[in-house]
């Protein structure tokens, strides 16, 4: 449960991306920066992220002097750095001399120079040039005492469709399927006469070519993950020899679609991510709060609970959305402590100082164009720095989750790509979030895992819409329930295998046994349609009343399973809608339609009650207030967060110490709007 | 009136697309298929539609063994086949070796391999390779007793813009216009200096080039029809020599836009089509029911009333729409009998068994992935098979229509392409449907014809929005009315000739005489605007009351015509809105704006009453219930269909025999929700 | 104040684009045209606009005979011509033989022949061929007495991205920045490592390449203006030598986005434009009326008040919008006299006669397809001809504006391209229009200027959302206010310089002094959000009550400025919202949010009252009625316009003579719906 602090010290990191190369003409700026960093209790800066053109202004000509100064200067003032490899953006000379490093889009258009994160990851020249600059950086700085770790590249994303990448894709497939016959069968390519007769006929999916062979589409996405990981490894290989004690990360993104991060996380030492919640965009903050909480939980789960680094966030607003809302008073603190509550041991910003020009100049930063931090935002950052400095003992602690929710990226790809009962608006992420909210609302810690993860450490596993069953997941579910676990499944589960081949013999395929049902067909409801669901008297969870279902309705037969609720409308009225199968020592629930929030609240409340799963504080939480616990070997820390713009009262279940004030709290705690407290169980 | 049964026997066809090549690895599946087909009274299967890669796995290497088995096995079990030519999808080796067979899109991008129906129809290589496989198929199977007819290719669609197609387009234009001067004048190309000085300057319309010369756009669509017909003929030519008694079809699609099917139908022996109505998508089924009925009527009209084949339909749902709704209980029977009512002598499905993988694996089929037909959908199909087996005497009968509605595909292209008073939302198809509904609501049979068809067999011809007057249509209308026919025209009629040149001297151009009006200008109403229309006292149809008009308002002068109604609002209040001109022995009506449904109901009710045109049963039909009659030399068959989800009662006008039960019915028939009955006039 | 009549005579021009080359096969048409032109009091026709293919049907082969006839015939009948150069549309032989004259789109796709206004303006061949045809035209007609002036090309627009244009772009940038280092600094290209190391690395913005370097985007638009001006100059150079007394224009378009017309206007002698207001599209005509008035004012301001030519308008409807509404009775007169009121000395139409075919055949024209003008539209044109013939003394008079509103095209580009607090829906044009309306509502004349214009002739300058401060604008504002002027600024002002570099040291940058405030940060409101604003008691404008703000809210500190109003809601309640700074002899106002119309009405009413700025008639105008004055040395002319569809009464402030009837008016004038009167101060 207790992790070693990532970087050896029992203190939180606080800092930002720092791009002083933009200000070399303004020497006073560099000086003021250091002073303000100290004022804000900053101890970490990420440097070099987009510095390639400054570090290697011409091919093979290097200029490290400015970076020497920056790093030395920071270190002299007690500030460490994450050192970035600069592969996120090429210098213009590289694209100009070697246009093959530019990406080819899916419609086979060779891109021009510009933007960032748009290189061909197969390109031998690109790999070579990255290796050279990375080695030079490592040679110079890998043993500098200022350097805490490597920030490999930046926000890897996308893929390239050039001939070299096509070749690599074919190699990847050959390695996976061995024979064309295996591939053809796995792809069911005989449909529409799409059988491949030669490996060379395989091309990546394209709007101007093949795009309806779902297994091909899926394999292309898996290959994209593989290529990005492979590239990242090659970057690491270039720098590791210079100091093999430095840890590696690359910054991940919000519920990222392009790659399977559970795979990707295997090549890095610690997880870091860039979090930009849409605070204040909606009527209230609750959907954003639980959605962001879930994303933090996912980040923590990539490395089995090891604390992560919040590599980027904004102290005020973004600038790349249609609208950019400022953080209202108290929100910066709340949002940052929320990250900590779910496992962050660092709060960092993009970026330290707003750029004067180019596309992100209006992205919120610590230092605004005015040039000082005697601003509303500056004060928020200074205040947070003070707070973090008082919480150091929490560093290295983690979460005790008895509940896991499955959010599987490969399943997400498959659901979106599938042409089934609903091609618009299934939104798997939202379905998962709907389950998560019910736990968040009662302060119950949750791990977010995927189908490849170990289930056995949990009491309850919730796995909605597992359309694709891959690897040993079905087997693992069976043995998990057999041994006493509780499993919750839903409609649109157990439909296809890893290459999108439907399970024969009745859905939910390999989950049929453990769930004890047969899903005969799936009705799709239009957006304006709902069905009524009614719980039977004396159902095993003792749930009462009626609920609404929408979007998809599995029309099932409860074979071995017990029925808890029935549909009450449409032509399938009286067919079972919620079932529970006793299987070995455990139980497996099936929910046949997309239920409303009211259902999720009562269902998971009754279920966790029955299973003895409790929230961080054993109390009734006011709506919009949640409590999340972190534990180390000695202590339990509870983060109390009020996401309401109104005041709230919270009844404590015991005595706690407010870590900032050292005040002891008991009984009722009064919470200001957007208040956040960090308590230690007394 | 009485046609010979298409395939000699007095029995309905019942069957499906059958793709056993997908299941050759599952021998038990092929056996179970035959057993279930017999259980469902199936007597026809379409085979080979997408089998090219299986039949010719390498260039010039053929493999017919599996298809021999399939056809023999079906035949042994009393099941015939429609044999498809496989040109709808190329094998990969063909695209790979001869990339010129791939289509070039309108923006001149050469497509990659993938999808289907996307070949260059000019490609000599493609034509050659299709000829070879077709000849091989014909050589082997054309005289097999199982084969009922040829299913040529599949859902021909689209066009190619490669240099070869450009050349063919120019040849087509040379043949049509003889001289460039003729073409320039027909195109009014002098506008914007677009005069062609050389045939080679002509290129197909493109978003990156010429796209505003409407006559060019129209000719391109005509050329596309011509190319597809020419290709289809070349396919037929390859197989016909082996057995010239087999009939040919190719499967048509819903109100298809790409080609003029009245032209295309000339090269095939019988019409077949693929019908996928959007049942259960709307508040009620009425709009879908009448829309689908109109489409069936159109299919029957392509071959002058000859019964057609419903080549594809789904027993449950589609999978390629945003939403896919299941057919509710009784809907499969109702939907199938509706096709029969309007002229189908066959009910077939896409497809017999759901594919395990690829893009259409969730498209409803007779056999689901569970592998048996002991399912709701399976029972529906079995039941329908039973029903059809009792209706055999109806085969070959047809419709007696005294009313024709003009729906002209070339006019549709012209209206959509024209830049006139309303470039958004004219929706010619919907305008035609609005007229059709009024007849469907009272069970009056209607032929759907185009401007090239014979008018003289009808009492009433309704031709809304005939923006383009082509061929002898205006002359035919004049002589039709002269001889006592009744003609109904509307706003936006008689504006341009076949090459989109405006008629000079006053609209509606060549219809001015017969209609007796001058259409001075056309006002466009915004979506939120309406005008009031009021009928004059003592108008010749004795219509009372006020109605609403929208979208387009012709501001007309009633020259020789009598006025029935006036506008009552906007600056054109008091100008005539509905007129009738006595012309020879007949009458020609003009309706100046897009009227609401209430108007159409009363107008066509009064008009048909006056003309003595009656519904299938002489009774008042409850809303949503319609009756459609088929006749042969001896009998009248009435299909009674309740498209309501509520029970209804229908008052009969005479004694009828229920063909399924042989029960005699008189007086009031009680109709369950979605009920459908087949009655024979006693 | 008094200008010489543009073409020497004290009479209005009335006429149209005339394209008789479309009708050479219809000799009766050409004869009837002349007769109808005379009937409609037409005295000007624009000829040759799209005649290249007729004038030079093959390369180097010219055919002027038909144009000789046309011009001679017109002249014989008292009708002059604007002679167009035909470069707006190429003949097909030119594209076919020299494909390099075709434009390359921003995504680097070389276009095919078609359309118009789509040439590469760099192409030496295109320039050469244009020079030849222009010289031939000039040689033949420049001294023909019928020719009043040159109509250079037609509606120049867009830009080309071919390699030649890339070269020209680089030359343009070299000329502007001298060194790459200057350019890199101006572009802040160090961000994301986008530093250029070689001029050849610079490419125009593209969706497939660089698109986020805002300064590059801006320079590309400036370069596009430069190229179009340069091309226009080269056209002028080709014809000027043949008669250097003829004046030049090219027709401008509605609030045109592609080019900076304040720059472009420098190369032409008089301004002309094509005006197609969206009459009758909305609930009432007021938004369209004031929007169109503002556009006329802008056209007049390009040449410091010199009257302009309304080169194109429609007597009925357009055909290229989604909907095309007819002009209701009286609207053609009202719309035309509105143009005159704001400075037009000519009313011309596109086009004289509707084309029979091609894309604009349904665009409203004087003569419809019916072939005569005994039509509603024909009568409207004839009537207007009569009216204009009575107003000749007004020709050459202009406007006396004491108010200028800044609408800066380069600022518009910058706001749209910027990624800041609101990337959707800022709509700078609409913001400017919101200010303008308040003046239009009270009949106060306004010049529409840009940041490069002289401010000193005005009492009041209103400059909303001057995000970009370019040239000497800030200095000019300071000296304008210093000397007693009143300046109004708003939120999102003073943010960046000409290359989109943020001003350091606090916003509104160089306007900070004159405005006396610091704009700390900007909050963005969602579409559904509003904030309340309340005026302080005893504020200096004596405004009372509460108003609403939306979209953007500057959160400011009123340093030296006085506060008039505060925010009343959100977390910035009680912060200042409207301020006024006394600066030198003048005052500078700042409005921190996008206020509702109610605010603008009262604010500008109080402000103009305080400054003694009055409307054309000193009276209270009914809503939707406005009065606009033109002056010459001797007289004041007042145009009274009722844009309501209801009758109105107007109280005059003195005696006036109705110029059409010579009747003297005093006291109350009754106005019919859409009435327009031209009065001379008695």
XYZ file of N, CA and C in Angstrom, chain B residues 6 16 90 160 260 302 319 326-327 348 359 399 414 483 506 547 578 582 622 667:
60
model
N -43.539 -15.174 -63.024
C -42.208 -14.879 -63.561
C -41.399 -16.147 -63.835
N -33.641 -15.934 -49.427
C -32.653 -15.001 -48.881
C -31.387 -15.003 -49.725
N -14.531 -6.731 -56.099
C -13.325 -7.298 -56.702
C -12.528 -8.121 -55.697
N -17.302 6.936 -61.963
C -15.854 7.107 -61.860
C -15.428 8.305 -62.707
N -31.140 6.880 -63.512
C -32.539 6.931 -63.923
C -33.003 5.493 -64.164
N -41.998 0.324 -63.269
C -40.861 0.283 -64.203
C -41.113 -0.680 -65.361
N -28.300 -2.569 -39.807
C -27.205 -2.218 -38.890
C -26.413 -1.011 -39.385
N -35.664 -2.998 -34.009
C -36.234 -4.303 -34.322
C -37.637 -4.132 -34.906
N -38.055 -5.112 -35.699
C -39.458 -5.147 -36.116
C -40.281 -5.644 -34.940
N -37.694 -11.948 -50.078
C -36.369 -12.484 -49.785
C -35.639 -11.572 -48.799
N -18.445 -5.924 -41.578
C -19.270 -4.740 -41.338
C -20.764 -4.983 -41.202
N -52.051 -4.727 -60.575
C -52.826 -3.595 -60.067
C -53.609 -2.946 -61.208
N -32.516 17.844 -61.551
C -32.516 19.239 -62.017
C -32.960 20.179 -60.903
N -58.135 14.878 -74.647
C -58.974 13.697 -74.810
C -59.783 13.351 -73.557
N -42.648 33.245 -70.804
C -43.575 33.070 -69.688
C -43.695 31.635 -69.226
N -56.729 26.979 -45.905
C -55.601 26.064 -45.827
C -54.315 26.868 -45.740
N -55.361 28.464 -56.605
C -55.751 27.179 -57.212
C -56.632 27.485 -58.406
N -60.405 24.399 -68.382
C -61.082 23.439 -69.255
C -60.353 23.430 -70.576
N -60.397 3.673 -41.729
C -59.851 4.314 -40.520
C -58.439 4.831 -40.823
N -69.452 -7.724 -43.440
C -69.713 -6.719 -42.416
C -68.404 -6.127 -41.860
